[in-house]
Tab-separated table of C-alpha atoms in Angstrom:
chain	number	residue	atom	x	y	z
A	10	UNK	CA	93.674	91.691	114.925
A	11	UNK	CA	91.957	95.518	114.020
A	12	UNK	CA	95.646	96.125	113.400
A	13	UNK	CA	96.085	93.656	110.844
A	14	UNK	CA	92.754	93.934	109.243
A	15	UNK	CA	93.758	97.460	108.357
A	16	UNK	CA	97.124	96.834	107.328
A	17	UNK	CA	97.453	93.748	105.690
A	18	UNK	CA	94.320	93.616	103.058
A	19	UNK	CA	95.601	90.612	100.572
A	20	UNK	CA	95.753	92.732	97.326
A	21	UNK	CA	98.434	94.487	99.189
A	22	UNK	CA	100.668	91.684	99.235
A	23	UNK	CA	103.212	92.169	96.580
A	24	UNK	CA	104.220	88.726	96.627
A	25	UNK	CA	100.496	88.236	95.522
A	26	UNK	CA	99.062	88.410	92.217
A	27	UNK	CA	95.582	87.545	92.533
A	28	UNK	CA	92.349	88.165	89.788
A	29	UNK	CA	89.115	88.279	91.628
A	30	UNK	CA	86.321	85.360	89.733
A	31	UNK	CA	85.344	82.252	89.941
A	32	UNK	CA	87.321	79.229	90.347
A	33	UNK	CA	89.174	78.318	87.220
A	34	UNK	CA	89.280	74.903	85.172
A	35	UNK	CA	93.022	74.773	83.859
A	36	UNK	CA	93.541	72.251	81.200
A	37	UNK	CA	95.630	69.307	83.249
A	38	UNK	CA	97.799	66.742	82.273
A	39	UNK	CA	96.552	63.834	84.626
A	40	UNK	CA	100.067	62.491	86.403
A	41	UNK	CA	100.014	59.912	88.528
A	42	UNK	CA	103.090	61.624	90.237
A	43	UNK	CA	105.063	65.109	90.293
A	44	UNK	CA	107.714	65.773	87.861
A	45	UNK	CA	111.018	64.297	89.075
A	46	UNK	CA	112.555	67.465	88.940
A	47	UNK	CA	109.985	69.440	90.850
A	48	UNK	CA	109.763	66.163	93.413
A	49	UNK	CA	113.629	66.877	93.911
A	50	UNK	CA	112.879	70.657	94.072
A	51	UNK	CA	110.069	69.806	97.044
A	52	UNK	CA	112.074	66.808	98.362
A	53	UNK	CA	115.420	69.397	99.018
A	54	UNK	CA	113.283	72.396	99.975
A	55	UNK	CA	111.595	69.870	103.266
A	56	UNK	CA	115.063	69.132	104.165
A	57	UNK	CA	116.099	72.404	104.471
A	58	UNK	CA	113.624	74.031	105.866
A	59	UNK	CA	113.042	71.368	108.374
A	60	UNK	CA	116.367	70.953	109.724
A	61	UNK	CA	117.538	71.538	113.139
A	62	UNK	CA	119.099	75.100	112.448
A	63	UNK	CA	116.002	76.585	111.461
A	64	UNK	CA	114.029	78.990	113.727
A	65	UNK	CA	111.261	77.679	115.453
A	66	UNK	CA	108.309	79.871	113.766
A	67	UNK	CA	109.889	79.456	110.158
A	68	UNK	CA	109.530	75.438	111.209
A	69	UNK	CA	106.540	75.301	112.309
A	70	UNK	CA	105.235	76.736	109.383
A	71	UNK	CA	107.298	74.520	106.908
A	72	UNK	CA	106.165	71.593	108.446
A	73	UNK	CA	102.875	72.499	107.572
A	74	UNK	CA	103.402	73.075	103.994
A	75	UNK	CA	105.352	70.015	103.930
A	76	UNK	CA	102.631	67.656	105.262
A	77	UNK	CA	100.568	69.192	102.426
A	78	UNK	CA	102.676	68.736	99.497
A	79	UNK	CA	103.143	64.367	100.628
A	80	UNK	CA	99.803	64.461	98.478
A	81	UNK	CA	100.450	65.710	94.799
A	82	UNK	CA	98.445	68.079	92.906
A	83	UNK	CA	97.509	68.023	89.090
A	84	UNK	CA	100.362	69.512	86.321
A	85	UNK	CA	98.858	72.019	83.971
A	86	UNK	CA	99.564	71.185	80.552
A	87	UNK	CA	102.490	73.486	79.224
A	88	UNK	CA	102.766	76.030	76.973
A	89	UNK	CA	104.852	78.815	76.039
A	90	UNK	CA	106.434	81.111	79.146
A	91	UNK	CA	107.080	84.285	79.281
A	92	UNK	CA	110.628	85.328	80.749
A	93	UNK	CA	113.326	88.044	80.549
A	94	UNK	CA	116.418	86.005	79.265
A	95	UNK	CA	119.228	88.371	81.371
A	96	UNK	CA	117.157	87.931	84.505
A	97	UNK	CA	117.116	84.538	83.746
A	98	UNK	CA	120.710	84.335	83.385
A	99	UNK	CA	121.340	85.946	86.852
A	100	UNK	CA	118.893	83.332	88.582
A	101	UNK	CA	121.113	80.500	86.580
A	102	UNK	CA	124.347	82.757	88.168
A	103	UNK	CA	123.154	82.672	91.852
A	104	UNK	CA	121.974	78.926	91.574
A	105	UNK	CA	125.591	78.005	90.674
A	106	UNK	CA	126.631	79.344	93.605
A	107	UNK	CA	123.929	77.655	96.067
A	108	UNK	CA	125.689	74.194	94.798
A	109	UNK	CA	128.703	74.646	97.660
A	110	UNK	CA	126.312	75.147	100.830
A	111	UNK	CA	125.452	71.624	101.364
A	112	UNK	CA	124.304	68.584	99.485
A	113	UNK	CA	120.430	69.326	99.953
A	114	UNK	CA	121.046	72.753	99.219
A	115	UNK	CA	122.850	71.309	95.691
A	116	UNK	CA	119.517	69.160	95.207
A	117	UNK	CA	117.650	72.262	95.157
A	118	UNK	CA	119.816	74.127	92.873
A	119	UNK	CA	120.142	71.534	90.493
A	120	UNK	CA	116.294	71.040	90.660
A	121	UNK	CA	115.597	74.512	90.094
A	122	UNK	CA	118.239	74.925	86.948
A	123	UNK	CA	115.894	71.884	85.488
A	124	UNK	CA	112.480	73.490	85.718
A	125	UNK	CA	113.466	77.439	85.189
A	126	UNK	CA	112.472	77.979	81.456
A	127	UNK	CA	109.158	76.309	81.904
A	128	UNK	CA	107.887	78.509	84.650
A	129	UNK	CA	105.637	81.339	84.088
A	130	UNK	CA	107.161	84.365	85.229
A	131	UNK	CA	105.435	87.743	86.043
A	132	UNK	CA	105.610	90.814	86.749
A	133	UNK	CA	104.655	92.368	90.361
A	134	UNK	CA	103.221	95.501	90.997
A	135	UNK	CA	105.307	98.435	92.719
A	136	UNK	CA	104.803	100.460	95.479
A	137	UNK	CA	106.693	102.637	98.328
A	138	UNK	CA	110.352	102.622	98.974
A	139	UNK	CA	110.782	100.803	95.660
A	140	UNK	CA	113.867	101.138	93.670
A	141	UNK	CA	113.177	103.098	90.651
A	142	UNK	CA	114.751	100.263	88.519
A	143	UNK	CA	112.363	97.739	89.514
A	144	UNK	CA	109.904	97.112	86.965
A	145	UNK	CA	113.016	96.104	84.703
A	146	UNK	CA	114.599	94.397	87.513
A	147	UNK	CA	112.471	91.652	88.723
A	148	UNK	CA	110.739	88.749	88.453
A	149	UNK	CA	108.223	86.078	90.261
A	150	UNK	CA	107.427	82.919	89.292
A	151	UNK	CA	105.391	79.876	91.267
A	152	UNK	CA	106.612	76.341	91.606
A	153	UNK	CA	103.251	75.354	93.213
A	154	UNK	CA	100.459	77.700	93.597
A	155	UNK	CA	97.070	78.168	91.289
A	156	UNK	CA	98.121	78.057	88.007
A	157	UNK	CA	101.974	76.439	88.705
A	158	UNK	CA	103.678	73.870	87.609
A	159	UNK	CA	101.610	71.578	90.085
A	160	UNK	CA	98.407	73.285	90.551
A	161	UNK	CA	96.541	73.588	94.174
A	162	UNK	CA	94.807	76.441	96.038
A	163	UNK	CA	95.742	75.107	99.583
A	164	UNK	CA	99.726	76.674	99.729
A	165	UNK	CA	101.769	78.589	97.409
A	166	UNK	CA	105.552	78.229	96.617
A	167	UNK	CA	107.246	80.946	94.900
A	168	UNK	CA	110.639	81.937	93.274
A	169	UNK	CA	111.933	85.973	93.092
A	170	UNK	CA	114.906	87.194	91.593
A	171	UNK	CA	115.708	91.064	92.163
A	172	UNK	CA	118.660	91.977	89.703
A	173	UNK	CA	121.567	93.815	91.479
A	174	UNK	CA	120.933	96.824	93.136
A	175	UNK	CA	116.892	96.654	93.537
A	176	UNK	CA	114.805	97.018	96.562
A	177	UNK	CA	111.619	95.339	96.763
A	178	UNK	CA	108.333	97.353	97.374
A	179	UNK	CA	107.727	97.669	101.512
A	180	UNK	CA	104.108	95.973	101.934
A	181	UNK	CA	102.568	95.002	104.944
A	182	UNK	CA	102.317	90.623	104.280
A	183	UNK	CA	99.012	89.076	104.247
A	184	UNK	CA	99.943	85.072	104.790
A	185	UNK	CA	103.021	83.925	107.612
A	186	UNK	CA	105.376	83.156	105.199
A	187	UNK	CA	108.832	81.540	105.090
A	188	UNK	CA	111.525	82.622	102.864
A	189	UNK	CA	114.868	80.870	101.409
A	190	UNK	CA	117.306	83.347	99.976
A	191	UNK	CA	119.065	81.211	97.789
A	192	UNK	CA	122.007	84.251	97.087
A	193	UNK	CA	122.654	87.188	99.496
A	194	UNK	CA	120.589	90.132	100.356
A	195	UNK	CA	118.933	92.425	102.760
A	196	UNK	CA	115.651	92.032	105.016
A	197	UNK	CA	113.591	93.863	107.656
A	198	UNK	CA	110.362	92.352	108.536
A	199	UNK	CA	108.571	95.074	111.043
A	200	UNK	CA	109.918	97.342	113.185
A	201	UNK	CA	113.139	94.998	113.470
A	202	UNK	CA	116.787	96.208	112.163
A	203	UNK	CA	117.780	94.712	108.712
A	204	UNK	CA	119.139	91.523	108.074
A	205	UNK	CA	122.092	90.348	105.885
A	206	UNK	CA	120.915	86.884	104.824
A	207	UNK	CA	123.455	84.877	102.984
A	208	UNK	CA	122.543	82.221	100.782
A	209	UNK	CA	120.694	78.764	102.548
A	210	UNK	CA	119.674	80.628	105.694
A	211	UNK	CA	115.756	80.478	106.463
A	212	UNK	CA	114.022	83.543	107.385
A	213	UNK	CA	110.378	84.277	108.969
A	214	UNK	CA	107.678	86.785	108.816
A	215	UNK	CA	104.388	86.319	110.520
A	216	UNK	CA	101.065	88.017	109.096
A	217	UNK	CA	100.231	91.089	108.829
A	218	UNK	CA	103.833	92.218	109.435
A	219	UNK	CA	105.800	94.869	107.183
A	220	UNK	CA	108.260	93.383	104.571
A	221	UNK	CA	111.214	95.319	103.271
A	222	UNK	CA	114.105	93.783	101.159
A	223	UNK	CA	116.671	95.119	98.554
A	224	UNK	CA	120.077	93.442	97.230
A	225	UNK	CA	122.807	95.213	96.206
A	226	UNK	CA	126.113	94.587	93.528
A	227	UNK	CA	124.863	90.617	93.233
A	228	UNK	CA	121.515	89.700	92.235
A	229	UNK	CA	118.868	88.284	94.966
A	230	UNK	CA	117.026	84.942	94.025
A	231	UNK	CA	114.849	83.895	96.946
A	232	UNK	CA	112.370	81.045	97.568
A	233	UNK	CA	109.511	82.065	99.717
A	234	UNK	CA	106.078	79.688	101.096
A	235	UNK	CA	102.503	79.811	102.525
A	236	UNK	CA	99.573	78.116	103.429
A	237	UNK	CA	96.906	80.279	101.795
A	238	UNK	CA	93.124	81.112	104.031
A	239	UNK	CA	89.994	82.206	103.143
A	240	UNK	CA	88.011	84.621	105.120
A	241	UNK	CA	87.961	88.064	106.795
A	242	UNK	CA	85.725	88.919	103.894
A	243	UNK	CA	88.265	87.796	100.999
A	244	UNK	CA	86.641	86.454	97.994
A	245	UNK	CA	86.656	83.086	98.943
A	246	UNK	CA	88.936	81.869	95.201
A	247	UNK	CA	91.593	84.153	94.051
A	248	UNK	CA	92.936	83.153	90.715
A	249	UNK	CA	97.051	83.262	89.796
């Protein structure tokens, strides 16, 4: 626990881009349901992440944010998004590909390829072991999350795209968080060997652990989740 204290403070979380005030009030559109896109996006994601396949751990901790998302949060109205059109391109590339794992795996990508250009994409910060291309060569966005598509302060899900040949920042992880690569590409989570993830398969990494990933001559696009928690002397609302 002293362990992860130390290593694992929140703003350290690259997958994190938090603004320390007071709760915000985003302007909502009041829906009386999700999106149907984003439903089919959420819908696909439970029935991968839930299936029989999937480690234990990386389970566990999908059902969770599954039993969450049965009850909807509020849309923010829209307005213009910010995006890099050739990184966009190369998410649209790897989603094309996603279609031929299985049908939920096609829900997802066709879900996705509906709702791309109007999510807000950022930029994350950088840090050691990242490839000197990376500012240019990657991009977040969140699906659900403070300030997403459907806000809420209770989970997060997030999209990344690293363009070909980029590695990723090592940071020690703040939440337990499950990812989707949704296109091939290289983790290490700890003190554990790398893996080669191809696209569909469902990876783990528990809190407070070390993060490492990079792609290589195709472009990674990734899906990743967490339950968010206060506490351990956080400010008690981080905004998006």
């Amino acid at each position: 626990m002293v362990q992860r204290a130390l290593s694992a403070k929140r703003n350290r979380d690259l997958l994190l881009r938090d603004l320390v005030g007071p709760e915000p009030t985003p302007v909502v559109l009041r829906r009386t349901g999700r999106p149907a896109e984003l439903q089919q996006v959420l819908s696909s994601l439970g029935d991968i992440l839930l299936a029989e396949s999937v480690p234990l751990m990386a389970k566990f901790n999908a059902g969770k944010i599954i039993s969450l998302l049965e009850k909807p949060g509020p849309g923010l109205a829209e307005s213009s998004r910010s995006s890099d059109a050739r990184l966009v391109q190369f998410a649209r590339s790897a989603l094309s590909e996603v279609c031929d794992q299985s049908p939920s795996h096609r829900s997802l990508a066709v879900g996705l390829l509906a709702i791309l250009d109007r999510l807000e994409w950022y930029k994350g910060k950088s840090g050691p072991f990242g490839s000197a291309n990376f500012e240019q060569s990657h991009m977040h966005a969140l699906l659900v999350g403070p300030g997403a598509l459907e806000h809420r302060i209770d989970l997060r899900i997030g999209l990344t795209l690293l363009a070909p040949y980029t590695r990723f920042p090592d940071h020690h992880q703040y939440h337990s968080r499950v990812f989707l690569p949704l296109s091939f590409g290289e983790f290490r989570f700890g003190d554990e060997d790398w893996i080669y993830s191809g696209a569909g398969e469902v990876l783990f990494n528990g809190a407070g652990r070390q993060c490492a990933i990079r792609c290589t001559g195709k472009p990674l696009l990734m899906l990743w989740c967490h339950i968010e928690r206060y506490g351990d002397g956080d400010t008690p609302y981080l905004k998006n």
